[in-house]
PDB file of N, CA and C in Angstrom:
ATOM      1  N   MET A   1      61.786  74.360  94.078  1.00 60.00           N
ATOM      2  CA  MET A   1      60.900  74.963  93.102  1.00 60.00           C
ATOM      3  C   MET A   1      61.754  75.560  91.988  1.00 60.00           C
ATOM      4  N   THR A   2      61.314  75.374  90.758  1.00 59.00           N
ATOM      5  CA  THR A   2      62.047  75.902  89.611  1.00 59.00           C
ATOM      6  C   THR A   2      61.615  77.333  89.321  1.00 59.00           C
ATOM      7  N   SER A   3      62.304  77.973  88.394  1.00 55.00           N
ATOM      8  CA  SER A   3      61.985  79.362  88.052  1.00 55.00           C
ATOM      9  C   SER A   3      60.586  79.500  87.447  1.00 55.00           C
ATOM     10  N   ASP A   4      60.046  78.413  86.885  1.00 59.00           N
ATOM     11  CA  ASP A   4      58.693  78.481  86.318  1.00 59.00           C
ATOM     12  C   ASP A   4      57.615  78.077  87.325  1.00 59.00           C
ATOM     13  N   GLY A   5      57.993  77.905  88.590  1.00 66.00           N
ATOM     14  CA  GLY A   5      57.030  77.620  89.653  1.00 66.00           C
ATOM     15  C   GLY A   5      56.704  76.156  89.867  1.00 66.00           C
ATOM     16  N   ALA A   6      57.351  75.261  89.156  1.00 72.00           N
ATOM     17  CA  ALA A   6      57.075  73.829  89.316  1.00 72.00           C
ATOM     18  C   ALA A   6      57.843  73.272  90.518  1.00 72.00           C
ATOM     19  N   ASN A   7      57.254  72.292  91.174  1.00 87.00           N
ATOM     20  CA  ASN A   7      57.892  71.652  92.329  1.00 87.00           C
ATOM     21  C   ASN A   7      58.502  70.316  91.939  1.00 87.00           C
ATOM     22  N   TYR A   8      59.767  70.148  92.250  1.00 92.00           N
ATOM     23  CA  TYR A   8      60.483  68.902  92.018  1.00 92.00           C
ATOM     24  C   TYR A   8      61.182  68.523  93.314  1.00 92.00           C
ATOM     25  N   VAL A   9      61.140  67.248  93.652  1.00 93.00           N
ATOM     26  CA  VAL A   9      61.825  66.749  94.836  1.00 93.00           C
ATOM     27  C   VAL A   9      63.009  65.921  94.359  1.00 93.00           C
ATOM     28  N   ILE A  10      64.184  66.220  94.902  1.00 95.00           N
ATOM     29  CA  ILE A  10      65.384  65.443  94.578  1.00 95.00           C
ATOM     30  C   ILE A  10      65.553  64.389  95.669  1.00 95.00           C
ATOM     31  N   VAL A  11      65.662  63.135  95.258  1.00 96.00           N
ATOM     32  CA  VAL A  11      65.715  62.011  96.185  1.00 96.00           C
ATOM     33  C   VAL A  11      67.014  61.236  95.972  1.00 96.00           C
ATOM     34  N   ASP A  12      67.749  60.999  97.051  1.00 97.00           N
ATOM     35  CA  ASP A  12      68.927  60.134  97.010  1.00 97.00           C
ATOM     36  C   ASP A  12      68.483  58.734  97.412  1.00 97.00           C
ATOM     37  N   PHE A  13      69.030  57.727  96.751  1.00 97.00           N
ATOM     38  CA  PHE A  13      68.640  56.357  97.079  1.00 97.00           C
ATOM     39  C   PHE A  13      69.810  55.413  96.857  1.00 97.00           C
ATOM     40  N   LYS A  14      69.669  54.218  97.422  1.00 97.00           N
ATOM     41  CA  LYS A  14      70.652  53.155  97.198  1.00 97.00           C
ATOM     42  C   LYS A  14      69.901  51.833  97.191  1.00 97.00           C
ATOM     43  N   TYR A  15      70.489  50.866  96.500  1.00 97.00           N
ATOM     44  CA  TYR A  15      69.891  49.537  96.437  1.00 97.00           C
ATOM     45  C   TYR A  15      70.968  48.530  96.065  1.00 97.00           C
ATOM     46  N   THR A  16      70.635  47.275  96.215  1.00 97.00           N
ATOM     47  CA  THR A  16      71.543  46.192  95.851  1.00 97.00           C
ATOM     48  C   THR A  16      70.933  45.440  94.679  1.00 97.00           C
ATOM     49  N   LEU A  17      71.721  45.308  93.631  1.00 96.00           N
ATOM     50  CA  LEU A  17      71.294  44.597  92.426  1.00 96.00           C
ATOM     51  C   LEU A  17      71.846  43.178  92.478  1.00 96.00           C
ATOM     52  N   LEU A  18      71.001  42.210  92.268  1.00 97.00           N
ATOM     53  CA  LEU A  18      71.430  40.817  92.204  1.00 97.00           C
ATOM     54  C   LEU A  18      71.585  40.460  90.732  1.00 97.00           C
ATOM     55  N   THR A  19      72.807  40.179  90.313  1.00 95.00           N
ATOM     56  CA  THR A  19      73.064  39.873  88.907  1.00 95.00           C
ATOM     57  C   THR A  19      72.635  38.447  88.565  1.00 95.00           C
ATOM     58  N   GLY A  20      72.564  38.170  87.286  1.00 96.00           N
ATOM     59  CA  GLY A  20      72.212  36.830  86.825  1.00 96.00           C
ATOM     60  C   GLY A  20      73.216  35.783  87.264  1.00 96.00           C
ATOM     61  N   ALA A  21      74.465  36.217  87.507  1.00 97.00           N
ATOM     62  CA  ALA A  21      75.509  35.289  87.947  1.00 97.00           C
ATOM     63  C   ALA A  21      75.515  35.108  89.458  1.00 97.00           C
ATOM     64  N   GLY A  22      74.592  35.791  90.152  1.00 96.00           N
ATOM     65  CA  GLY A  22      74.493  35.628  91.597  1.00 96.00           C
ATOM     66  C   GLY A  22      75.306  36.624  92.416  1.00 96.00           C
ATOM     67  N   PHE A  23      75.926  37.600  91.772  1.00 96.00           N
ATOM     68  CA  PHE A  23      76.687  38.619  92.502  1.00 96.00           C
ATOM     69  C   PHE A  23      75.762  39.734  92.961  1.00 96.00           C
ATOM     70  N   GLU A  24      76.092  40.323  94.094  1.00 97.00           N
ATOM     71  CA  GLU A  24      75.362  41.489  94.584  1.00 97.00           C
ATOM     72  C   GLU A  24      76.186  42.732  94.305  1.00 97.00           C
ATOM     73  N   VAL A  25      75.573  43.726  93.664  1.00 96.00           N
ATOM     74  CA  VAL A  25      76.258  44.962  93.304  1.00 96.00           C
ATOM     75  C   VAL A  25      75.549  46.125  93.984  1.00 96.00           C
ATOM     76  N   GLU A  26      76.273  46.833  94.846  1.00 97.00           N
ATOM     77  CA  GLU A  26      75.717  48.009  95.527  1.00 97.00           C
ATOM     78  C   GLU A  26      75.649  49.158  94.538  1.00 97.00           C
ATOM     79  N   ARG A  27      74.495  49.833  94.500  1.00 97.00           N
ATOM     80  CA  ARG A  27      74.307  50.960  93.599  1.00 97.00           C
ATOM     81  C   ARG A  27      73.769  52.154  94.374  1.00 97.00           C
ATOM     82  N   LYS A  28      74.113  53.356  93.905  1.00 98.00           N
ATOM     83  CA  LYS A  28      73.608  54.605  94.482  1.00 98.00           C
ATOM     84  C   LYS A  28      73.114  55.477  93.360  1.00 98.00           C
ATOM     85  N   GLY A  29      72.122  56.305  93.692  1.00 97.00           N
ATOM     86  CA  GLY A  29      71.588  57.166  92.659  1.00 97.00           C
ATOM     87  C   GLY A  29      70.837  58.349  93.207  1.00 97.00           C
ATOM     88  N   VAL A  30      70.279  59.098  92.267  1.00 98.00           N
ATOM     89  CA  VAL A  30      69.524  60.303  92.586  1.00 98.00           C
ATOM     90  C   VAL A  30      68.343  60.367  91.619  1.00 98.00           C
ATOM     91  N   ALA A  31      67.217  60.888  92.087  1.00 97.00           N
ATOM     92  CA  ALA A  31      66.024  60.989  91.248  1.00 97.00           C
ATOM     93  C   ALA A  31      65.383  62.352  91.427  1.00 97.00           C
ATOM     94  N   SER A  32      64.694  62.798  90.387  1.00 96.00           N
ATOM     95  CA  SER A  32      63.881  64.004  90.434  1.00 96.00           C
ATOM     96  C   SER A  32      62.440  63.561  90.282  1.00 96.00           C
ATOM     97  N   VAL A  33      61.576  63.957  91.228  1.00 94.00           N
ATOM     98  CA  VAL A  33      60.192  63.506  91.249  1.00 94.00           C
ATOM     99  C   VAL A  33      59.275  64.725  91.235  1.00 94.00           C
ATOM    100  N   THR A  34      58.214  64.652  90.421  1.00 92.00           N
ATOM    101  CA  THR A  34      57.240  65.735  90.364  1.00 92.00           C
ATOM    102  C   THR A  34      55.874  65.163  90.038  1.00 92.00           C
ATOM    103  N   SER A  35      54.873  65.999  90.066  1.00 87.00           N
ATOM    104  CA  SER A  35      53.537  65.609  89.656  1.00 87.00           C
ATOM    105  C   SER A  35      53.032  66.655  88.671  1.00 87.00           C
ATOM    106  N   ALA A  36      52.758  66.207  87.462  1.00 80.00           N
ATOM    107  CA  ALA A  36      52.201  67.082  86.429  1.00 80.00           C
ATOM    108  C   ALA A  36      50.948  66.413  85.900  1.00 80.00           C
ATOM    109  N   GLY A  37      49.839  67.107  85.939  1.00 75.00           N
ATOM    110  CA  GLY A  37      48.586  66.491  85.511  1.00 75.00           C
ATOM    111  C   GLY A  37      48.094  65.506  86.545  1.00 75.00           C
ATOM    112  N   ASP A  38      47.644  64.347  86.087  1.00 79.00           N
ATOM    113  CA  ASP A  38      47.042  63.355  86.978  1.00 79.00           C
ATOM    114  C   ASP A  38      48.011  62.320  87.526  1.00 79.00           C
ATOM    115  N   GLY A  39      49.281  62.401  87.194  1.00 82.00           N
ATOM    116  CA  GLY A  39      50.208  61.355  87.605  1.00 82.00           C
ATOM    117  C   GLY A  39      51.436  61.879  88.306  1.00 82.00           C
ATOM    118  N   VAL A  40      52.299  60.964  88.645  1.00 88.00           N
ATOM    119  CA  VAL A  40      53.597  61.275  89.221  1.00 88.00           C
ATOM    120  C   VAL A  40      54.648  60.848  88.212  1.00 88.00           C
ATOM    121  N   GLN A  41      55.603  61.719  87.947  1.00 91.00           N
ATOM    122  CA  GLN A  41      56.651  61.427  86.993  1.00 91.00           C
ATOM    123  C   GLN A  41      57.993  61.531  87.699  1.00 91.00           C
ATOM    124  N   LEU A  42      58.944  60.737  87.243  1.00 93.00           N
ATOM    125  CA  LEU A  42      60.275  60.837  87.812  1.00 93.00           C
ATOM    126  C   LEU A  42      61.311  60.418  86.795  1.00 93.00           C
ATOM    127  N   LEU A  43      62.492  60.931  87.012  1.00 95.00           N
ATOM    128  CA  LEU A  43      63.662  60.508  86.253  1.00 95.00           C
ATOM    129  C   LEU A  43      64.694  60.110  87.283  1.00 95.00           C
ATOM    130  N   TRP A  44      65.202  58.893  87.174  1.00 96.00           N
ATOM    131  CA  TRP A  44      66.236  58.469  88.117  1.00 96.00           C
ATOM    132  C   TRP A  44      67.469  58.034  87.353  1.00 96.00           C
ATOM    133  N   ALA A  45      68.604  58.196  88.023  1.00 97.00           N
ATOM    134  CA  ALA A  45      69.890  57.807  87.447  1.00 97.00           C
ATOM    135  C   ALA A  45      70.736  57.212  88.555  1.00 97.00           C
ATOM    136  N   ALA A  46      71.487  56.162  88.226  1.00 97.00           N
ATOM    137  CA  ALA A  46      72.277  55.476  89.244  1.00 97.00           C
ATOM    138  C   ALA A  46      73.548  54.898  88.635  1.00 97.00           C
ATOM    139  N   SER A  47      74.486  54.617  89.504  1.00 97.00           N
ATOM    140  CA  SER A  47      75.715  53.931  89.095  1.00 97.00           C
ATOM    141  C   SER A  47      76.157  53.039  90.251  1.00 97.00           C
ATOM    142  N   ILE A  48      77.191  52.240  90.014  1.00 96.00           N
ATOM    143  CA  ILE A  48      77.671  51.404  91.112  1.00 96.00           C
ATOM    144  C   ILE A  48      78.197  52.319  92.222  1.00 96.00           C
ATOM    145  N   ALA A  49      78.025  51.890  93.444  1.00 96.00           N
ATOM    146  CA  ALA A  49      78.365  52.711  94.603  1.00 96.00           C
ATOM    147  C   ALA A  49      79.834  53.124  94.606  1.00 96.00           C
ATOM    148  N   ALA A  50      80.720  52.255  94.157  1.00 94.00           N
ATOM    149  CA  ALA A  50      82.150  52.562  94.164  1.00 94.00           C
ATOM    150  C   ALA A  50      82.483  53.757  93.260  1.00 94.00           C
ATOM    151  N   ARG A  51      81.724  53.951  92.203  1.00 96.00           N
ATOM    152  CA  ARG A  51      81.956  55.060  91.277  1.00 96.00           C
ATOM    153  C   ARG A  51      81.169  56.313  91.623  1.00 96.00           C
ATOM    154  N   TYR A  52      80.103  56.168  92.381  1.00 95.00           N
ATOM    155  CA  TYR A  52      79.145  57.250  92.588  1.00 95.00           C
ATOM    156  C   TYR A  52      79.771  58.504  93.189  1.00 95.00           C
ATOM    157  N   LYS A  53      80.381  58.401  94.342  1.00 90.00           N
ATOM    158  CA  LYS A  53      80.830  59.589  95.073  1.00 90.00           C
ATOM    159  C   LYS A  53      81.918  60.355  94.327  1.00 90.00           C
ATOM    160  N   ASN A  54      82.900  59.679  93.767  1.00 91.00           N
ATOM    161  CA  ASN A  54      84.048  60.371  93.180  1.00 91.00           C
ATOM    162  C   ASN A  54      83.950  60.613  91.680  1.00 91.00           C
ATOM    163  N   LYS A  55      83.074  59.891  90.975  1.00 96.00           N
ATOM    164  CA  LYS A  55      83.071  60.009  89.518  1.00 96.00           C
ATOM    165  C   LYS A  55      81.729  60.401  88.915  1.00 96.00           C
ATOM    166  N   THR A  56      80.640  59.784  89.335  1.00 97.00           N
ATOM    167  CA  THR A  56      79.383  59.982  88.609  1.00 97.00           C
ATOM    168  C   THR A  56      78.340  60.839  89.312  1.00 97.00           C
ATOM    169  N   GLU A  57      78.498  61.101  90.601  1.00 96.00           N
ATOM    170  CA  GLU A  57      77.453  61.811  91.341  1.00 96.00           C
ATOM    171  C   GLU A  57      77.109  63.166  90.729  1.00 96.00           C
ATOM    172  N   ASN A  58      78.098  63.994  90.431  1.00 96.00           N
ATOM    173  CA  ASN A  58      77.819  65.332  89.889  1.00 96.00           C
ATOM    174  C   ASN A  58      77.112  65.263  88.542  1.00 96.00           C
ATOM    175  N   GLN A  59      77.535  64.344  87.685  1.00 96.00           N
ATOM    176  CA  GLN A  59      76.894  64.195  86.375  1.00 96.00           C
ATOM    177  C   GLN A  59      75.450  63.719  86.511  1.00 96.00           C
ATOM    178  N   LEU A  60      75.225  62.744  87.392  1.00 97.00           N
ATOM    179  CA  LEU A  60      73.874  62.219  87.576  1.00 97.00           C
ATOM    180  C   LEU A  60      72.957  63.281  88.174  1.00 97.00           C
ATOM    181  N   ARG A  61      73.470  64.067  89.115  1.00 96.00           N
ATOM    182  CA  ARG A  61      72.672  65.158  89.687  1.00 96.00           C
ATOM    183  C   ARG A  61      72.319  66.199  88.627  1.00 96.00           C
ATOM    184  N   SER A  62      73.271  66.519  87.775  1.00 95.00           N
ATOM    185  CA  SER A  62      73.021  67.474  86.695  1.00 95.00           C
ATOM    186  C   SER A  62      71.932  66.966  85.756  1.00 95.00           C
ATOM    187  N   ILE A  63      71.983  65.679  85.441  1.00 96.00           N
ATOM    188  CA  ILE A  63      70.979  65.087  84.556  1.00 96.00           C
ATOM    189  C   ILE A  63      69.592  65.169  85.177  1.00 96.00           C
ATOM    190  N   VAL A  64      69.438  64.720  86.416  1.00 96.00           N
ATOM    191  CA  VAL A  64      68.098  64.712  87.010  1.00 96.00           C
ATOM    192  C   VAL A  64      67.609  66.127  87.327  1.00 96.00           C
ATOM    193  N   ASN A  65      68.522  67.060  87.580  1.00 93.00           N
ATOM    194  CA  ASN A  65      68.101  68.439  87.801  1.00 93.00           C
ATOM    195  C   ASN A  65      67.575  69.102  86.530  1.00 93.00           C
ATOM    196  N   SER A  66      67.908  68.546  85.370  1.00 92.00           N
ATOM    197  CA  SER A  66      67.424  69.100  84.109  1.00 92.00           C
ATOM    198  C   SER A  66      66.035  68.572  83.741  1.00 92.00           C
ATOM    199  N   PHE A  67      65.524  67.612  84.490  1.00 91.00           N
ATOM    200  CA  PHE A  67      64.245  66.957  84.200  1.00 91.00           C
ATOM    201  C   PHE A  67      63.076  67.919  84.374  1.00 91.00           C
ATOM    202  N   ARG A  68      62.205  68.014  83.344  1.00 87.00           N
ATOM    203  CA  ARG A  68      61.004  68.844  83.411  1.00 87.00           C
ATOM    204  C   ARG A  68      59.833  68.076  82.810  1.00 87.00           C
ATOM    205  N   CYS A  69      58.657  68.258  83.408  1.00 83.00           N
ATOM    206  CA  CYS A  69      57.417  67.673  82.898  1.00 83.00           C
ATOM    207  C   CYS A  69      56.413  68.791  82.682  1.00 83.00           C
ATOM    208  N   TYR A  70      55.594  68.623  81.665  1.00 76.00           N
ATOM    209  CA  TYR A  70      54.583  69.615  81.339  1.00 76.00           C
ATOM    210  C   TYR A  70      53.237  68.909  81.221  1.00 76.00           C
ATOM    211  N   ALA A  71      52.289  69.267  82.091  1.00 69.00           N
ATOM    212  CA  ALA A  71      50.987  68.605  82.119  1.00 69.00           C
ATOM    213  C   ALA A  71      50.244  68.763  80.806  1.00 69.00           C
ATOM    214  N   ASP A  72      50.415  69.889  80.145  1.00 68.00           N
ATOM    215  CA  ASP A  72      49.714  70.135  78.891  1.00 68.00           C
ATOM    216  C   ASP A  72      50.485  69.608  77.689  1.00 68.00           C
ATOM    217  N   GLY A  73      51.659  69.063  77.926  1.00 62.00           N
ATOM    218  CA  GLY A  73      52.481  68.559  76.834  1.00 62.00           C
ATOM    219  C   GLY A  73      53.189  69.689  76.110  1.00 62.00           C
ATOM    220  N   LEU A  74      53.931  69.344  75.106  1.00 60.00           N
ATOM    221  CA  LEU A  74      54.633  70.314  74.275  1.00 60.00           C
ATOM    222  C   LEU A  74      54.111  70.170  72.855  1.00 60.00           C
ATOM    223  N   ASN A  75      53.976  71.273  72.162  1.00 62.00           N
ATOM    224  CA  ASN A  75      53.494  71.241  70.793  1.00 62.00           C
ATOM    225  C   ASN A  75      54.643  71.556  69.851  1.00 62.00           C
ATOM    226  N   PHE A  76      55.179  70.527  69.253  1.00 63.00           N
ATOM    227  CA  PHE A  76      56.292  70.692  68.327  1.00 63.00           C
ATOM    228  C   PHE A  76      55.817  70.728  66.868  1.00 63.00           C
ATOM    229  N   SER A  77      54.521  70.673  66.630  1.00 64.00           N
ATOM    230  CA  SER A  77      54.009  70.558  65.274  1.00 64.00           C
ATOM    231  C   SER A  77      54.568  71.619  64.349  1.00 64.00           C
ATOM    232  N   LYS A  78      54.531  72.874  64.749  1.00 57.00           N
ATOM    233  CA  LYS A  78      55.017  73.962  63.904  1.00 57.00           C
ATOM    234  C   LYS A  78      56.514  73.804  63.639  1.00 57.00           C
ATOM    235  N   ASP A  79      57.291  73.520  64.687  1.00 56.00           N
ATOM    236  CA  ASP A  79      58.733  73.353  64.526  1.00 56.00           C
ATOM    237  C   ASP A  79      59.061  72.165  63.641  1.00 56.00           C
ATOM    238  N   LEU A  80      58.330  71.055  63.818  1.00 59.00           N
ATOM    239  CA  LEU A  80      58.580  69.870  63.002  1.00 59.00           C
ATOM    240  C   LEU A  80      58.224  70.117  61.539  1.00 59.00           C
ATOM    241  N   GLN A  81      57.147  70.840  61.302  1.00 60.00           N
ATOM    242  CA  GLN A  81      56.754  71.136  59.935  1.00 60.00           C
ATOM    243  C   GLN A  81      57.813  72.003  59.265  1.00 60.00           C
ATOM    244  N   THR A  82      58.305  73.018  59.971  1.00 61.00           N
ATOM    245  CA  THR A  82      59.348  73.883  59.427  1.00 61.00           C
ATOM    246  C   THR A  82      60.602  73.077  59.149  1.00 61.00           C
ATOM    247  N   TYR A  83      60.976  72.200  60.064  1.00 53.00           N
ATOM    248  CA  TYR A  83      62.160  71.364  59.884  1.00 53.00           C
ATOM    249  C   TYR A  83      62.002  70.469  58.653  1.00 53.00           C
ATOM    250  N   ALA A  84      60.826  69.849  58.525  1.00 55.00           N
ATOM    251  CA  ALA A  84      60.583  68.952  57.393  1.00 55.00           C
ATOM    252  C   ALA A  84      60.643  69.725  56.084  1.00 55.00           C
ATOM    253  N   GLU A  85      60.044  70.897  56.050  1.00 60.00           N
ATOM    254  CA  GLU A  85      60.082  71.703  54.829  1.00 60.00           C
ATOM    255  C   GLU A  85      61.503  72.107  54.479  1.00 60.00           C
ATOM    256  N   ASP A  86      62.288  72.486  55.477  1.00 59.00           N
ATOM    257  CA  ASP A  86      63.698  72.862  55.246  1.00 59.00           C
ATOM    258  C   ASP A  86      64.494  71.660  54.756  1.00 59.00           C
ATOM    259  N   SER A  87      64.224  70.484  55.328  1.00 57.00           N
ATOM    260  CA  SER A  87      64.956  69.278  54.932  1.00 57.00           C
ATOM    261  C   SER A  87      64.640  68.882  53.495  1.00 57.00           C
ATOM    262  N   ILE A  88      63.371  68.965  53.142  1.00 61.00           N
ATOM    263  CA  ILE A  88      62.962  68.613  51.779  1.00 61.00           C
ATOM    264  C   ILE A  88      63.552  69.613  50.795  1.00 61.00           C
ATOM    265  N   GLY A  89      63.528  70.889  51.179  1.00 57.00           N
ATOM    266  CA  GLY A  89      64.090  71.919  50.308  1.00 57.00           C
ATOM    267  C   GLY A  89      65.569  71.726  50.050  1.00 57.00           C
ATOM    268  N   SER A  90      66.297  71.219  51.024  1.00 55.00           N
ATOM    269  CA  SER A  90      67.739  71.038  50.847  1.00 55.00           C
ATOM    270  C   SER A  90      68.057  69.817  49.978  1.00 55.00           C
ATOM    271  N   LEU A  91      67.071  68.923  49.765  1.00 52.00           N
ATOM    272  CA  LEU A  91      67.273  67.751  48.930  1.00 52.00           C
ATOM    273  C   LEU A  91      67.105  68.046  47.435  1.00 52.00           C
ATOM    274  N   LYS A  92      66.475  69.173  47.150  1.00 52.00           N
ATOM    275  CA  LYS A  92      66.215  69.515  45.732  1.00 52.00           C
ATOM    276  C   LYS A  92      67.456  70.038  45.050  1.00 52.00           C
TER     277      LYS A  92
END
């Protein structure tokens, strides 16, 4: 559970990718899964298994741990309008 009360499940997974050339590549990854509103949302990240444990695991975990969903969405209208006005003003 996050500080804002939302529930996220962290899932470890592995799979084998069959390349177009016929090679099999073992991959490992991590995903963050939640439900906001009427659906299920997730963010997953993966790398080849040989790199996962020693090189990419911590970075991929950090990425998926930052994942947040908001059922009501985010309203950037005010911020975007201010940004646009500032940008136009700097062009004059």
